Amino acid sequence: MADEKSTVVREPTKNPNMPLSWRKETKPHRFCPGCGHAMALKALGEVVDELGILDRVLYGCDIGCSLLSWDFFNFDSVQTHHGRTIPVVVGAKRARPETIGIAYMGDGGGYAIGAQHLVNAAQRGDQITAILANNTLYAMTGGQLAPTTLPGQKTGTTPYGREVRKTGSPLQGPELVAAIAPAGAYVARGTVGEYQQLKGYLKKALRNQMEGRGFSFVEVLSTCPTNWRTNAKDTWAFLQGEMARYFKVGELRVPEPAAPGEEE
Amino acid sequence: MKEVVRKGCTVFSDHGPAFGWDGGLLRKGGRVIKETQLTGEYGAVLEKEQRSFMTGNEVVAWAALAAEADFMYGYPITPQNEIMHYWSRLAPHFGRGFLQTEDEMAAGFAMLGGALVGKKTFCATAGPGNILMQEPIAMAEMMQIPGVWIIQQRGGPSTATVIYSQQELRLTTAGGNGEGLRIVYSTASHQELFEYTIKAFNRAWQYRFPTFVLGDGYQAKLREAVTLFRPAAKGWTLIPAEPLVRGPGIPALDREPVHLRNTFNIEEELYARLEEQLAAYERLTPEVVEWEVEVGPETEVLLVAHGIVARAAKQAQKMLNQQGQKVGYFRPITVRPFPGTALRQAVGANPNLRLLVVESAYGQLLSMVKAELYGLTNPIDTLLKPGVGVTAEEIVATVTKRAPKEVCHGG
Amino acid sequence: MADGKALKIIIAGEGGQGVQSIGELLAEAAFQAGKQALYIPNFGVEQRGGVSVAYVQISDEEIGAPKFLKADLLTVLSKRSAERTKGYLKPGTIYLYEQSALEAPVIDDRAVGIQGYETVAPEAFAKMVGDKAGKPATPPAAPALRPIGIRAAQTAKAELTPRVFNIIVLGAITKLIKVLPPAGVKEAIAKKFRAKFRENPELEELNFQAFAKGLTMIEAEGMQ
C-alpha cells in the first residue's frame, strides 16, 4: 500500500488545461458536445489534483451517461449498476476508511432507482462524497421523465409536458439530504454554469470527507442538449434560466466550525 | 461404490483467477494469511476445539470468524437474522466490521465495495431478500468480485413462510441475468455449515466467482452438536484477500489506474469476455465439485436429495436396507457446479435402477438431475414437497409403495 | 432407543408457556450426556400468541431429518396445542398433558420480532396459566396410547411460583423418557439460567424444587 498520507503532486505537462487526474489516453471523452458531465468531471479532476489525493480515491460511477466516465480519470474507478454506486462506495469506505470514496451519479440513479441508498447513506452520515448531475431527465435511455423534470417540461414519457398533478413536482435533492443528514454533513447545489463556484463546493465536499466529518453531497445542475434538443444558446438559457429558478444554487449545509484553510 | 468426494479447503491449481489482478499468488503455491489472534472468551471457543451445542446461524458466525472474514453487510430477514446478531456480537472483539444497510441490494453492493478494496466480505439472506440480492451477485459474476453469501432458504414464492424450504435452489444456482457462474454448497449439518462456510471464503477468493452456502430455515434454527476449530489447527491454508482497486502504488505514476466496468459496447466484446469466464468455470469444476454416493450393482432404487433432505434420505436408505431392500443414495454437495459425471456414473451402469428424487421444492433438483441424465432411460420417481420438510418415514413409504410386492416382503 | 432409533419428543403449548425452553433444555442435557441430540423450534409468523411446538430427538446414532411424523412422547400444555399436534400420535405414544384448564395466555415472551424465536426461556410466564380450574383436557382416545395427566400449573401456583411451571413439566418428561440422568438436566437448567440465578438465588432453588416435583409427580401417580 502506498503511504496513505502521501500527497500526489505532478508538474503540469503538455496540456495545461487538462487536470492531471484526467486520463489523457481516454480523451476526447465520450460525452456529447455540450454535455454538462464533462464540465463537472473536469472540476472534480482539478479538485482531486489540488487536494493531492489521487492515490486515495475510489471513484464509482453509475449507469446512465455517468457510466461513460468509467475510465475518464487517472484514479481507480469502478462502474456499478443503476442507482447502486453509493452502496459500493460505502462498502469500500467502511472496509478501508482511509479511502476517499466518490460516488458519481445522475438524477435517475440518485433520486429514483437508488433513492433509498442516498437517503440512508445521508442519514447514517457515511463519510463519502456523493456527486449527482441533475439534467432534468434520463439521458442515456433517450430522455424520459426524471424526478427532477421541470413542470411542463417535455420528455420521452411526458410528450405533452410534465403534469404536476399526475407525476408530482421536481424533487429537491440537496434540500432532502440537508434535512436528514446528521451533524457534519456538507450539502450544496452547484451548476456547470458557475465553474469556479462548483469547484469550490466539490473541494469542500471532499475536504469534509478527508476530515472525517460526515456525509457530503453536491448536486450539479447540468446540461443535456441532445435530449433537450437545444442549441448552445438555448441550452445555456435553460440551465441558467428555468433550472436555476427552480433549483436554488448555493450551500445548504456547511459543518461548523468551517474547516481551516477553506477558500471561498 | 460408497464414497464421499470432498475437496481440500485450499486447492493449489495451475491457474489463478480468470483475469484481473495478479493471479500469481496461487501459482506460487499459496501464501498463508496472517491469522488474527483469537484470544479472550470468544477466541477460546475456537482454540479449544470442543464440541458445542448451538444453532446453525451461530455456527455460521463462528465460521466467518474462523475464515478471517473482515466485514459483514446485512439486512434483516428471517430465518438468517441471528447470523447478524452473533456476528455483530463477535466482530468488535476481533477488529471485524458490520454494517446494517437499507436493503439487500445495498448489502450486496457494499460487499462488493469492501471486496474491491481487499477485504473479505459476506452477507446472509433468504427468500425475497435472495431475489434482491441477485442484482449485486450478477455484478459480482460479471466483474469477478469475490464474496460469500449464506442463504437460509425459507418458503416461497413471495413472503410465504419464514420457516423452511429448498425452493431457492434454482435462484441461488442460476439467478441473475447471466450464466450462473457460481459455486454453491448445499450443507446438511452444523459441522458442514461450519466447514463449508470456511471453504466458501477460500473458493470465493481463489476463483473469484460468487460463492454460496445454501442452508435453510431448519439448519438456521435447529440446535445440534458441532466442533468449532481454527483452520490452521487442521492445516487449512486460508487464501488472503487482495485489493482489486486501491492496490499498492500511485495510479498513473507507479502503475496504470484500475478501471473496472461491467458494461460492454458490442456483442463480440461481451462474448469474448464470457468465453474467457466460461472456460475458467469449466477449469474449476473438477477442482470444486463434491458429492456423496452409495450405490452397487444390486441397487434397485437410488435416492437423490441435497441439503437437509439428504439426511432424511440417508436415514431412509438405512431403514429400507434393514428391511432387505436394495437402496442407494446420491447427494450433490456442490449443487453448482453439479456433480453430473458422478451421478451419471452411479446411474448409467445399471439400466434397471430407478431413481427417487426427493426435495422440499417442486422439481428444482429434479430438473438438474434430468439434465445430467439426458439420454439414459432409467425411470425417475419423485417425492416433491415444496415448502415443507421431508421425513425419512415418508421416503420409506414412497419407496415401499413403488416397490414390487416380493421385495416388500423380503425384509 | 434400544433399537438405535431416535427418541422423538414433542412439547406443544401456547407461546409464552416456556415450551421452547423445555425442548432446548432436554436437548442440551442429552448433548452433555454424550448423546446425539437435535432440537428445532417451530417459528412461524404466528409464533406470538400462537401455538408453540418444540421438536426434540435424542439418539445414540446420527439423527436424520429434524422434524418427524410420529412422536414417542407428546407433551401438550394447552387445548389448542393438543388439537394442533394430534397427528403426531401413534400407538404407544406417551401422551403427557396438563390437566388444568389452559386459557389462551397473555403473551409475555422473549420473542424477537414475530419471526425470530431465540428459544430463550420466557422467564415471566407467570400470568399465563389460568387461575380457574376448568374442564380438563381430554386425551384423545387412541389404541395403546399412554395418557398421563399432570397438574403442573396448579402445583407451581400452590407450592412454588407459577413461573416454574415449565420446569415441572421438564421434570415429568425427564422421568418418563428415562434416557437422561436427572442430575444432568439440572445442570442444563443451572447453565441456561446462570445469569438469572446469580441475580436471584431464590429462583435457582425454586427451579430445582420444581424439577424435583416434576420427577416425583410421575412416581407418585404410579405412572412409571
mmCIF file of N, CA and C in Angstrom, chain B residues 13-80:
data_model
loop_
_atom_site.group_PDB
_atom_site.id
_atom_site.type_symbol
_atom_site.label_atom_id
_atom_site.label_comp_id
_atom_site.label_asym_id
_atom_site.label_seq_id
_atom_site.Cartn_x
_atom_site.Cartn_y
_atom_site.Cartn_z
ATOM 1 N N SER B 13 -4.016 -24.733 -7.687
ATOM 2 C CA SER B 13 -4.165 -25.110 -9.089
ATOM 3 C C SER B 13 -3.103 -24.407 -9.928
ATOM 4 N N ASP B 14 -3.034 -24.821 -11.163
ATOM 5 C CA ASP B 14 -2.040 -24.245 -12.066
ATOM 6 C C ASP B 14 -2.477 -22.892 -12.584
ATOM 7 N N HIS B 15 -3.718 -22.601 -12.381
ATOM 8 C CA HIS B 15 -4.224 -21.354 -12.929
ATOM 9 C C HIS B 15 -4.852 -20.524 -11.834
ATOM 10 N N GLY B 16 -4.687 -19.254 -11.933
ATOM 11 C CA GLY B 16 -5.291 -18.355 -10.961
ATOM 12 C C GLY B 16 -6.672 -17.957 -11.441
ATOM 13 N N PRO B 17 -7.145 -16.828 -10.989
ATOM 14 C CA PRO B 17 -8.434 -16.333 -11.462
ATOM 15 C C PRO B 17 -8.392 -16.089 -12.970
ATOM 16 N N ALA B 18 -9.548 -16.005 -13.550
ATOM 17 C CA ALA B 18 -9.638 -15.905 -14.998
ATOM 18 C C ALA B 18 -8.855 -14.716 -15.541
ATOM 19 N N PHE B 19 -8.943 -13.611 -14.850
ATOM 20 C CA PHE B 19 -8.220 -12.440 -15.300
ATOM 21 C C PHE B 19 -8.209 -11.441 -14.171
ATOM 22 N N GLY B 20 -7.691 -10.270 -14.460
ATOM 23 C CA GLY B 20 -7.719 -9.261 -13.419
ATOM 24 C C GLY B 20 -6.363 -9.086 -12.797
ATOM 25 N N TRP B 21 -6.359 -8.857 -11.518
ATOM 26 C CA TRP B 21 -5.093 -8.543 -10.858
ATOM 27 C C TRP B 21 -4.233 -9.778 -10.757
ATOM 28 N N ASP B 22 -3.014 -9.604 -10.339
ATOM 29 C CA ASP B 22 -2.022 -10.674 -10.327
ATOM 30 C C ASP B 22 -2.552 -11.956 -9.725
ATOM 31 N N GLY B 23 -2.684 -12.946 -10.544
ATOM 32 C CA GLY B 23 -3.170 -14.226 -10.055
ATOM 33 C C GLY B 23 -2.020 -15.140 -9.674
ATOM 34 N N GLY B 24 -0.820 -14.596 -9.608
ATOM 35 C CA GLY B 24 0.364 -15.400 -9.337
ATOM 36 C C GLY B 24 0.363 -16.050 -7.975
ATOM 37 N N LEU B 25 -0.407 -15.486 -7.102
ATOM 38 C CA LEU B 25 -0.495 -15.963 -5.729
ATOM 39 C C LEU B 25 -0.599 -17.478 -5.629
ATOM 40 N N LEU B 26 -1.573 -18.019 -6.348
ATOM 41 C CA LEU B 26 -1.804 -19.444 -6.192
ATOM 42 C C LEU B 26 -0.820 -20.266 -6.988
ATOM 43 N N ARG B 27 -0.395 -19.716 -8.091
ATOM 44 C CA ARG B 27 0.614 -20.416 -8.885
ATOM 45 C C ARG B 27 1.871 -20.607 -8.056
ATOM 46 N N LYS B 28 2.106 -19.652 -7.174
ATOM 47 C CA LYS B 28 3.311 -19.753 -6.350
ATOM 48 C C LYS B 28 3.102 -20.677 -5.162
ATOM 49 N N GLY B 29 1.952 -21.276 -5.097
ATOM 50 C CA GLY B 29 1.741 -22.262 -4.044
ATOM 51 C C GLY B 29 1.058 -21.723 -2.822
ATOM 52 N N GLY B 30 0.523 -20.566 -2.917
ATOM 53 C CA GLY B 30 -0.292 -20.061 -1.813
ATOM 54 C C GLY B 30 0.523 -19.341 -0.763
ATOM 55 N N ARG B 31 -0.101 -18.400 -0.172
ATOM 56 C CA ARG B 31 0.535 -17.638 0.890
ATOM 57 C C ARG B 31 -0.380 -17.736 2.096
ATOM 58 N N VAL B 32 0.172 -17.992 3.214
ATOM 59 C CA VAL B 32 -0.687 -18.160 4.391
ATOM 60 C C VAL B 32 -1.064 -16.798 4.931
ATOM 61 N N ILE B 33 -2.331 -16.640 5.094
ATOM 62 C CA ILE B 33 -2.817 -15.388 5.646
ATOM 63 C C ILE B 33 -2.400 -15.338 7.110
ATOM 64 N N LYS B 34 -2.080 -14.140 7.560
ATOM 65 C CA LYS B 34 -1.712 -13.999 8.969
ATOM 66 C C LYS B 34 -3.001 -14.042 9.784
ATOM 67 N N GLU B 35 -3.105 -15.050 10.610
ATOM 68 C CA GLU B 35 -4.354 -15.201 11.356
ATOM 69 C C GLU B 35 -4.412 -14.266 12.550
ATOM 70 N N THR B 36 -5.579 -13.771 12.769
ATOM 71 C CA THR B 36 -5.803 -12.944 13.938
ATOM 72 C C THR B 36 -5.642 -13.802 15.179
ATOM 73 N N GLN B 37 -5.092 -13.240 16.224
ATOM 74 C CA GLN B 37 -5.058 -13.950 17.488
ATOM 75 C C GLN B 37 -6.485 -14.091 17.979
ATOM 76 N N LEU B 38 -6.919 -15.301 18.149
ATOM 77 C CA LEU B 38 -8.273 -15.499 18.649
ATOM 78 C C LEU B 38 -8.185 -15.637 20.162
ATOM 79 N N THR B 39 -8.185 -14.505 20.798
ATOM 80 C CA THR B 39 -7.987 -14.514 22.243
ATOM 81 C C THR B 39 -9.300 -14.225 22.955
ATOM 82 N N GLY B 40 -9.213 -14.215 24.256
ATOM 83 C CA GLY B 40 -10.374 -13.863 25.060
ATOM 84 C C GLY B 40 -11.392 -14.982 25.120
ATOM 85 N N GLU B 41 -12.510 -14.673 25.712
ATOM 86 C CA GLU B 41 -13.561 -15.666 25.928
ATOM 87 C C GLU B 41 -14.018 -16.269 24.603
ATOM 88 N N TYR B 42 -14.171 -15.381 23.603
ATOM 89 C CA TYR B 42 -14.664 -15.851 22.314
ATOM 90 C C TYR B 42 -13.603 -16.646 21.565
ATOM 91 N N GLY B 43 -12.368 -16.116 21.595
ATOM 92 C CA GLY B 43 -11.293 -16.788 20.880
ATOM 93 C C GLY B 43 -11.094 -18.198 21.386
ATOM 94 N N ALA B 44 -11.278 -18.365 22.693
ATOM 95 C CA ALA B 44 -11.054 -19.673 23.311
ATOM 96 C C ALA B 44 -11.994 -20.730 22.739
ATOM 97 N N VAL B 45 -13.156 -20.303 22.308
ATOM 98 C CA VAL B 45 -14.129 -21.260 21.772
ATOM 99 C C VAL B 45 -13.546 -21.992 20.562
ATOM 100 N N LEU B 46 -12.880 -21.240 19.687
ATOM 101 C CA LEU B 46 -12.279 -21.860 18.506
ATOM 102 C C LEU B 46 -11.012 -22.611 18.892
ATOM 103 N N GLU B 47 -10.281 -22.042 19.820
ATOM 104 C CA GLU B 47 -8.984 -22.580 20.192
ATOM 105 C C GLU B 47 -9.117 -23.973 20.806
ATOM 106 N N LYS B 48 -10.166 -24.123 21.624
ATOM 107 C CA LYS B 48 -10.276 -25.358 22.416
ATOM 108 C C LYS B 48 -10.795 -26.546 21.625
ATOM 109 N N GLU B 49 -11.401 -26.247 20.480
ATOM 110 C CA GLU B 49 -11.918 -27.325 19.631
ATOM 111 C C GLU B 49 -12.839 -28.264 20.378
ATOM 112 N N GLN B 50 -13.689 -27.712 21.201
ATOM 113 C CA GLN B 50 -14.588 -28.603 21.914
ATOM 114 C C GLN B 50 -15.922 -28.682 21.193
ATOM 115 N N ARG B 51 -16.629 -29.754 21.437
ATOM 116 C CA ARG B 51 -17.952 -29.877 20.840
ATOM 117 C C ARG B 51 -18.893 -28.916 21.519
ATOM 118 N N SER B 52 -19.641 -28.177 20.705
ATOM 119 C CA SER B 52 -20.594 -27.221 21.257
ATOM 120 C C SER B 52 -21.976 -27.556 20.724
ATOM 121 N N PHE B 53 -22.970 -27.019 21.384
ATOM 122 C CA PHE B 53 -24.359 -27.274 21.017
ATOM 123 C C PHE B 53 -24.986 -25.929 20.719
ATOM 124 N N MET B 54 -25.303 -25.670 19.478
ATOM 125 C CA MET B 54 -25.774 -24.329 19.119
ATOM 126 C C MET B 54 -26.635 -24.351 17.860
ATOM 127 N N THR B 55 -27.183 -23.191 17.514
ATOM 128 C CA THR B 55 -27.995 -23.108 16.295
ATOM 129 C C THR B 55 -27.085 -22.943 15.078
ATOM 130 N N GLY B 56 -27.627 -23.230 13.914
ATOM 131 C CA GLY B 56 -26.856 -23.117 12.680
ATOM 132 C C GLY B 56 -26.444 -21.687 12.380
ATOM 133 N N ASN B 57 -27.301 -20.738 12.706
ATOM 134 C CA ASN B 57 -26.941 -19.343 12.469
ATOM 135 C C ASN B 57 -25.714 -18.945 13.279
ATOM 136 N N GLU B 58 -25.657 -19.460 14.504
ATOM 137 C CA GLU B 58 -24.493 -19.163 15.336
ATOM 138 C C GLU B 58 -23.242 -19.807 14.738
ATOM 139 N N VAL B 59 -23.410 -21.019 14.228
ATOM 140 C CA VAL B 59 -22.292 -21.737 13.613
ATOM 141 C C VAL B 59 -21.693 -20.911 12.475
ATOM 142 N N VAL B 60 -22.567 -20.327 11.659
ATOM 143 C CA VAL B 60 -22.087 -19.553 10.507
ATOM 144 C C VAL B 60 -21.257 -18.353 10.968
ATOM 145 N N ALA B 61 -21.726 -17.686 12.019
ATOM 146 C CA ALA B 61 -20.976 -16.526 12.507
ATOM 147 C C ALA B 61 -19.586 -16.944 12.985
ATOM 148 N N TRP B 62 -19.515 -18.057 13.685
ATOM 149 C CA TRP B 62 -18.212 -18.560 14.132
ATOM 150 C C TRP B 62 -17.339 -18.940 12.940
ATOM 151 N N ALA B 63 -17.945 -19.536 11.938
ATOM 152 C CA ALA B 63 -17.182 -19.960 10.765
ATOM 153 C C ALA B 63 -16.593 -18.753 10.041
ATOM 154 N N ALA B 64 -17.391 -17.698 9.933
ATOM 155 C CA ALA B 64 -16.895 -16.484 9.263
ATOM 156 C C ALA B 64 -15.723 -15.904 10.046
ATOM 157 N N LEU B 65 -15.823 -15.974 11.353
ATOM 158 C CA LEU B 65 -14.718 -15.501 12.188
ATOM 159 C C LEU B 65 -13.472 -16.353 11.944
ATOM 160 N N ALA B 66 -13.677 -17.661 11.948
ATOM 161 C CA ALA B 66 -12.554 -18.577 11.744
ATOM 162 C C ALA B 66 -11.945 -18.397 10.359
ATOM 163 N N ALA B 67 -12.756 -18.039 9.377
ATOM 164 C CA ALA B 67 -12.282 -17.878 7.995
ATOM 165 C C ALA B 67 -11.619 -16.524 7.778
ATOM 166 N N GLU B 68 -11.505 -15.748 8.825
ATOM 167 C CA GLU B 68 -10.884 -14.430 8.732
ATOM 168 C C GLU B 68 -11.687 -13.464 7.873
ATOM 169 N N ALA B 69 -13.000 -13.594 7.921
ATOM 170 C CA ALA B 69 -13.844 -12.615 7.230
ATOM 171 C C ALA B 69 -13.645 -11.260 7.906
ATOM 172 N N ASP B 70 -13.631 -10.207 7.102
ATOM 173 C CA ASP B 70 -13.386 -8.872 7.652
ATOM 174 C C ASP B 70 -14.671 -8.117 7.944
ATOM 175 N N PHE B 71 -15.652 -8.282 7.046
ATOM 176 C CA PHE B 71 -16.795 -7.377 7.126
ATOM 177 C C PHE B 71 -18.062 -8.095 6.684
ATOM 178 N N MET B 72 -19.131 -7.893 7.457
ATOM 179 C CA MET B 72 -20.444 -8.382 7.036
ATOM 180 C C MET B 72 -21.349 -7.181 6.809
ATOM 181 N N TYR B 73 -22.035 -7.194 5.677
ATOM 182 C CA TYR B 73 -23.056 -6.195 5.395
ATOM 183 C C TYR B 73 -24.374 -6.951 5.385
ATOM 184 N N GLY B 74 -25.337 -6.508 6.164
ATOM 185 C CA GLY B 74 -26.530 -7.331 6.281
ATOM 186 C C GLY B 74 -27.816 -6.541 6.326
ATOM 187 N N TYR B 75 -28.888 -7.241 6.058
ATOM 188 C CA TYR B 75 -30.224 -6.669 6.165
ATOM 189 C C TYR B 75 -31.138 -7.755 6.741
ATOM 190 N N PRO B 76 -31.954 -7.393 7.724
ATOM 191 C CA PRO B 76 -32.730 -8.422 8.409
ATOM 192 C C PRO B 76 -33.753 -9.124 7.514
ATOM 193 N N ILE B 77 -33.738 -10.417 7.549
ATOM 194 C CA ILE B 77 -34.832 -11.227 7.023
ATOM 195 C C ILE B 77 -34.745 -12.595 7.703
ATOM 196 N N THR B 78 -35.853 -13.092 8.137
ATOM 197 C CA THR B 78 -35.927 -14.403 8.769
ATOM 198 C C THR B 78 -35.794 -15.472 7.685
ATOM 199 N N PRO B 79 -35.109 -16.572 7.887
ATOM 200 C CA PRO B 79 -34.553 -17.050 9.161
ATOM 201 C C PRO B 79 -33.041 -16.872 9.335
ATOM 202 N N GLN B 80 -32.431 -15.845 8.747
ATOM 203 C CA GLN B 80 -30.974 -15.728 8.900
ATOM 204 C C GLN B 80 -30.553 -14.697 9.931
#
